[in-house]
Amino acid sequence: MSAALVTGVALLGALAGLVAVPVGRSLVGGGPAPRRAVLTATGAVVFGGLAAAHGAGPALPALLLVAGVGLLLVVTDLTALRLPDPLVGALALGGGLGLAGAALAAGEPGRLTAAGAGAALSLAGYLLLALVPGARLGFGDVKLAAALGLPLGWLGWPTLRLGLLLPHVLAGVTVLVLLAAGRVRRDTPLPFGPAILAGAWLAVLLT
């Protein structure tokens, strides 16, 4: 793996994270936004990790586009507990078109079927969870999970399976830590979008 590629992509991610805070906050209004330094570092790690894991393959631009929109969604969810439909739609459309181009470039059109299946399975699984009485999942979370199912399905069943499991593990651990620290109560509404995005990113790196 080219160190120059990873470094360059990480710098691009840092720029995406830096821009994500003001842009994301402008879309949803008030509320305490994440620190720009934190999002800048997060963007560098996210983008650099994707480049290190998948190299200059044809799917990398699609993965980076999804990650870039994902940074905006992290800001909107942490700021206002919202995952705006236009952003989720942009993530799904951009990621889908990028993967279609990657399939043509790689001569593997069958992988688009796997991507579609990943989106459908993610949609079905999260929709069922959202409909459980007392569930705290919103339909924004459901739509985001379906959109992320495209790249997860493209990368294969192990990636999809881990991408569906990890968000719940990450969210559960985060809630326990916040409860133990007295930062939240059991009935405090918390964003789930960042966990969905982080779980998908880790699944891509670990499989």
Short mmCIF file of C-alpha atoms in Angstrom, two decimals:
data_model
loop_
_atom_site.label_atom_id
_atom_site.label_comp_id
_atom_site.label_asym_id
_atom_site.label_seq_id
_atom_site.Cartn_x
_atom_site.Cartn_y
_atom_site.Cartn_z
CA MET A 1 0.00 0.00 0.00
CA SER A 2 1.40 3.37 -1.06
CA ALA A 3 2.12 5.59 1.92
CA ALA A 4 1.69 8.62 -0.35
CA LEU A 5 -1.84 7.49 -1.26
CA VAL A 6 -2.84 6.96 2.37
CA THR A 7 -1.36 10.30 3.41
CA GLY A 8 -3.02 12.17 0.58
CA VAL A 9 -6.40 10.59 1.25
CA ALA A 10 -6.04 11.24 4.98
CA LEU A 11 -5.40 14.92 4.28
CA LEU A 12 -8.51 14.98 2.11
CA GLY A 13 -10.42 13.45 5.01
CA ALA A 14 -9.08 16.08 7.38
CA LEU A 15 -10.40 18.77 5.05
CA ALA A 16 -13.78 17.02 4.86
CA GLY A 17 -13.97 16.87 8.64
CA LEU A 18 -12.99 20.52 8.98
CA VAL A 19 -15.75 21.60 6.60
CA ALA A 20 -18.33 19.18 7.99
CA VAL A 21 -18.94 21.09 11.23
CA PRO A 22 -20.05 24.46 9.80
CA VAL A 23 -21.86 22.89 6.85
CA GLY A 24 -23.65 20.28 8.96
CA ARG A 25 -24.66 22.81 11.60
CA SER A 26 -26.00 25.18 8.94
CA LEU A 27 -28.38 22.42 7.83
CA VAL A 28 -29.98 21.79 11.21
CA GLY A 29 -29.53 24.96 13.26
CA GLY A 30 -28.75 25.19 16.95
CA GLY A 31 -27.32 22.82 19.46
CA PRO A 32 -23.73 22.19 20.57
CA ALA A 33 -21.74 21.03 17.56
CA PRO A 34 -18.72 18.71 17.71
CA ARG A 35 -15.36 20.45 17.90
CA ARG A 36 -13.80 21.11 14.51
CA ALA A 37 -10.46 19.72 15.67
CA VAL A 38 -12.14 16.44 16.62
CA LEU A 39 -13.97 16.15 13.29
CA THR A 40 -10.79 17.07 11.41
CA ALA A 41 -8.88 14.27 13.12
CA THR A 42 -11.81 11.89 12.66
CA GLY A 43 -11.98 12.64 8.94
CA ALA A 44 -8.27 11.97 8.54
CA VAL A 45 -8.51 8.63 10.35
CA VAL A 46 -11.66 7.55 8.50
CA PHE A 47 -10.39 8.41 5.03
CA GLY A 48 -6.86 7.17 5.70
CA GLY A 49 -8.19 3.89 7.08
CA LEU A 50 -10.28 3.28 3.96
CA ALA A 51 -7.31 3.97 1.71
CA ALA A 52 -5.08 1.68 3.76
CA ALA A 53 -7.65 -1.11 3.74
CA HIS A 54 -8.68 -0.98 0.08
CA GLY A 55 -5.93 0.83 -1.78
CA ALA A 56 -6.51 2.54 -5.09
CA GLY A 57 -9.21 0.09 -6.12
CA PRO A 58 -12.16 1.20 -8.25
CA ALA A 59 -14.50 1.26 -5.23
CA LEU A 60 -12.36 3.69 -3.18
CA PRO A 61 -13.95 6.90 -4.57
CA ALA A 62 -17.42 5.59 -3.68
CA LEU A 63 -16.29 4.65 -0.17
CA LEU A 64 -14.74 8.08 0.34
CA LEU A 65 -17.89 9.82 -0.89
CA VAL A 66 -19.97 7.81 1.58
CA ALA A 67 -17.50 8.68 4.34
CA GLY A 68 -17.58 12.38 3.48
CA VAL A 69 -21.38 12.58 3.62
CA GLY A 70 -21.21 10.44 6.76
CA LEU A 71 -19.14 13.11 8.51
CA LEU A 72 -21.89 15.64 7.78
CA LEU A 73 -24.48 13.25 9.19
CA VAL A 74 -22.43 12.80 12.36
CA VAL A 75 -22.56 16.56 12.86
CA THR A 76 -26.31 16.87 12.23
CA ASP A 77 -27.16 13.94 14.50
CA LEU A 78 -24.92 15.05 17.35
CA THR A 79 -26.10 18.65 17.01
CA ALA A 80 -29.85 18.20 16.54
CA LEU A 81 -30.64 14.46 16.65
CA ARG A 82 -31.42 14.63 12.94
CA LEU A 83 -30.35 12.67 9.87
CA PRO A 84 -31.69 14.88 7.06
CA ASP A 85 -33.24 12.99 4.16
CA PRO A 86 -31.32 14.99 1.51
CA LEU A 87 -27.99 13.98 3.06
CA VAL A 88 -28.99 10.33 3.45
CA GLY A 89 -30.27 10.38 -0.12
CA ALA A 90 -27.01 11.90 -1.34
CA LEU A 91 -25.07 9.18 0.48
CA ALA A 92 -27.19 6.44 -1.09
CA LEU A 93 -27.22 7.93 -4.60
CA GLY A 94 -23.56 8.91 -4.64
CA GLY A 95 -22.45 5.61 -3.15
CA GLY A 96 -24.66 3.62 -5.51
CA LEU A 97 -23.44 5.44 -8.62
CA GLY A 98 -19.85 5.15 -7.47
CA LEU A 99 -20.20 1.42 -6.94
CA ALA A 100 -21.88 1.05 -10.34
CA GLY A 101 -18.87 2.73 -11.91
CA ALA A 102 -16.54 0.50 -9.91
CA ALA A 103 -18.43 -2.59 -11.08
CA LEU A 104 -18.03 -1.56 -14.71
CA ALA A 105 -14.35 -0.70 -14.23
CA ALA A 106 -13.66 -4.04 -12.54
CA GLY A 107 -15.82 -6.06 -14.95
CA GLU A 108 -17.88 -7.39 -12.02
CA PRO A 109 -21.49 -6.26 -12.57
CA GLY A 110 -22.72 -9.06 -10.33
CA ARG A 111 -21.44 -7.20 -7.29
CA LEU A 112 -24.20 -4.66 -7.76
CA THR A 113 -26.68 -7.42 -6.95
CA ALA A 114 -24.81 -8.05 -3.70
CA ALA A 115 -24.89 -4.32 -2.95
CA GLY A 116 -28.65 -4.19 -3.53
CA ALA A 117 -29.15 -7.24 -1.34
CA GLY A 118 -27.10 -5.60 1.40
CA ALA A 119 -29.27 -2.50 1.28
CA ALA A 120 -32.45 -4.58 1.38
CA LEU A 121 -31.28 -6.68 4.32
CA SER A 122 -30.16 -3.62 6.24
CA LEU A 123 -33.47 -1.90 5.58
CA ALA A 124 -35.48 -4.93 6.70
CA GLY A 125 -33.42 -5.52 9.84
CA TYR A 126 -33.47 -1.93 11.05
CA LEU A 127 -37.13 -1.45 10.14
CA LEU A 128 -38.07 -4.43 12.29
CA LEU A 129 -36.04 -3.04 15.17
CA ALA A 130 -37.61 0.40 14.79
CA LEU A 131 -41.11 -1.09 14.95
CA VAL A 132 -40.45 -2.92 18.23
CA PRO A 133 -42.47 -1.21 21.00
CA GLY A 134 -40.21 1.07 23.03
CA ALA A 135 -37.46 1.08 20.41
CA ARG A 136 -35.45 4.29 20.18
CA LEU A 137 -34.51 3.85 16.55
CA GLY A 138 -35.85 6.55 14.27
CA PHE A 139 -36.68 6.16 10.62
CA GLY A 140 -33.68 8.32 9.80
CA ASP A 141 -31.55 5.58 11.33
CA VAL A 142 -33.39 2.99 9.23
CA LYS A 143 -32.77 4.91 6.01
CA LEU A 144 -29.11 5.49 6.87
CA ALA A 145 -28.58 1.79 7.59
CA ALA A 146 -30.17 0.90 4.23
CA ALA A 147 -27.91 3.37 2.41
CA LEU A 148 -24.81 1.96 4.10
CA GLY A 149 -25.97 -1.55 3.20
CA LEU A 150 -24.95 -0.79 -0.40
CA PRO A 151 -21.17 -0.63 0.19
CA LEU A 152 -21.35 -3.25 2.94
CA GLY A 153 -23.13 -5.68 0.64
CA TRP A 154 -20.72 -4.86 -2.17
CA LEU A 155 -17.80 -5.88 0.05
CA GLY A 156 -19.39 -9.22 0.96
CA TRP A 157 -21.49 -11.04 3.51
CA PRO A 158 -18.91 -10.97 6.36
CA THR A 159 -18.63 -7.18 6.02
CA LEU A 160 -22.39 -6.74 5.94
CA ARG A 161 -22.92 -8.98 8.95
CA LEU A 162 -20.32 -7.15 11.00
CA GLY A 163 -21.63 -3.79 9.82
CA LEU A 164 -25.09 -4.68 11.11
CA LEU A 165 -23.81 -5.94 14.48
CA LEU A 166 -21.14 -3.42 15.46
CA PRO A 167 -23.35 -0.31 15.71
CA HIS A 168 -25.37 -1.91 18.50
CA VAL A 169 -22.22 -2.96 20.35
CA LEU A 170 -20.70 0.51 20.03
CA ALA A 171 -23.92 2.25 21.08
CA GLY A 172 -24.39 -0.08 24.04
CA VAL A 173 -20.87 0.49 25.33
CA THR A 174 -21.20 4.26 24.85
CA VAL A 175 -24.48 4.40 26.77
CA LEU A 176 -23.04 2.36 29.65
CA VAL A 177 -20.02 4.67 29.89
CA LEU A 178 -22.20 7.80 29.81
CA LEU A 179 -24.55 6.36 32.44
CA ALA A 180 -21.65 5.43 34.70
CA ALA A 181 -20.21 8.93 34.32
CA GLY A 182 -23.56 10.52 35.12
CA ARG A 183 -23.65 12.32 31.77
CA VAL A 184 -27.06 10.94 30.75
CA ARG A 185 -30.13 9.31 32.26
CA ARG A 186 -31.91 6.21 31.00
CA ASP A 187 -34.50 8.34 29.23
CA THR A 188 -32.04 10.78 27.63
CA PRO A 189 -32.42 10.77 23.83
CA LEU A 190 -29.13 9.92 22.17
CA PRO A 191 -28.11 9.91 18.50
CA PHE A 192 -27.63 6.49 16.91
CA GLY A 193 -26.41 7.63 13.50
CA PRO A 194 -22.75 8.00 14.55
CA ALA A 195 -22.75 4.41 15.82
CA ILE A 196 -24.23 3.15 12.53
CA LEU A 197 -21.53 5.00 10.58
CA ALA A 198 -18.69 3.97 12.89
CA GLY A 199 -19.81 0.35 12.84
CA ALA A 200 -19.92 0.32 9.05
CA TRP A 201 -16.44 1.87 8.86
CA LEU A 202 -14.97 -0.65 11.28
CA ALA A 203 -16.61 -3.51 9.37
CA VAL A 204 -14.97 -2.31 6.16
CA LEU A 205 -11.57 -2.20 7.86
CA LEU A 206 -11.84 -5.50 9.73
CA THR A 207 -13.02 -7.78 6.91
#
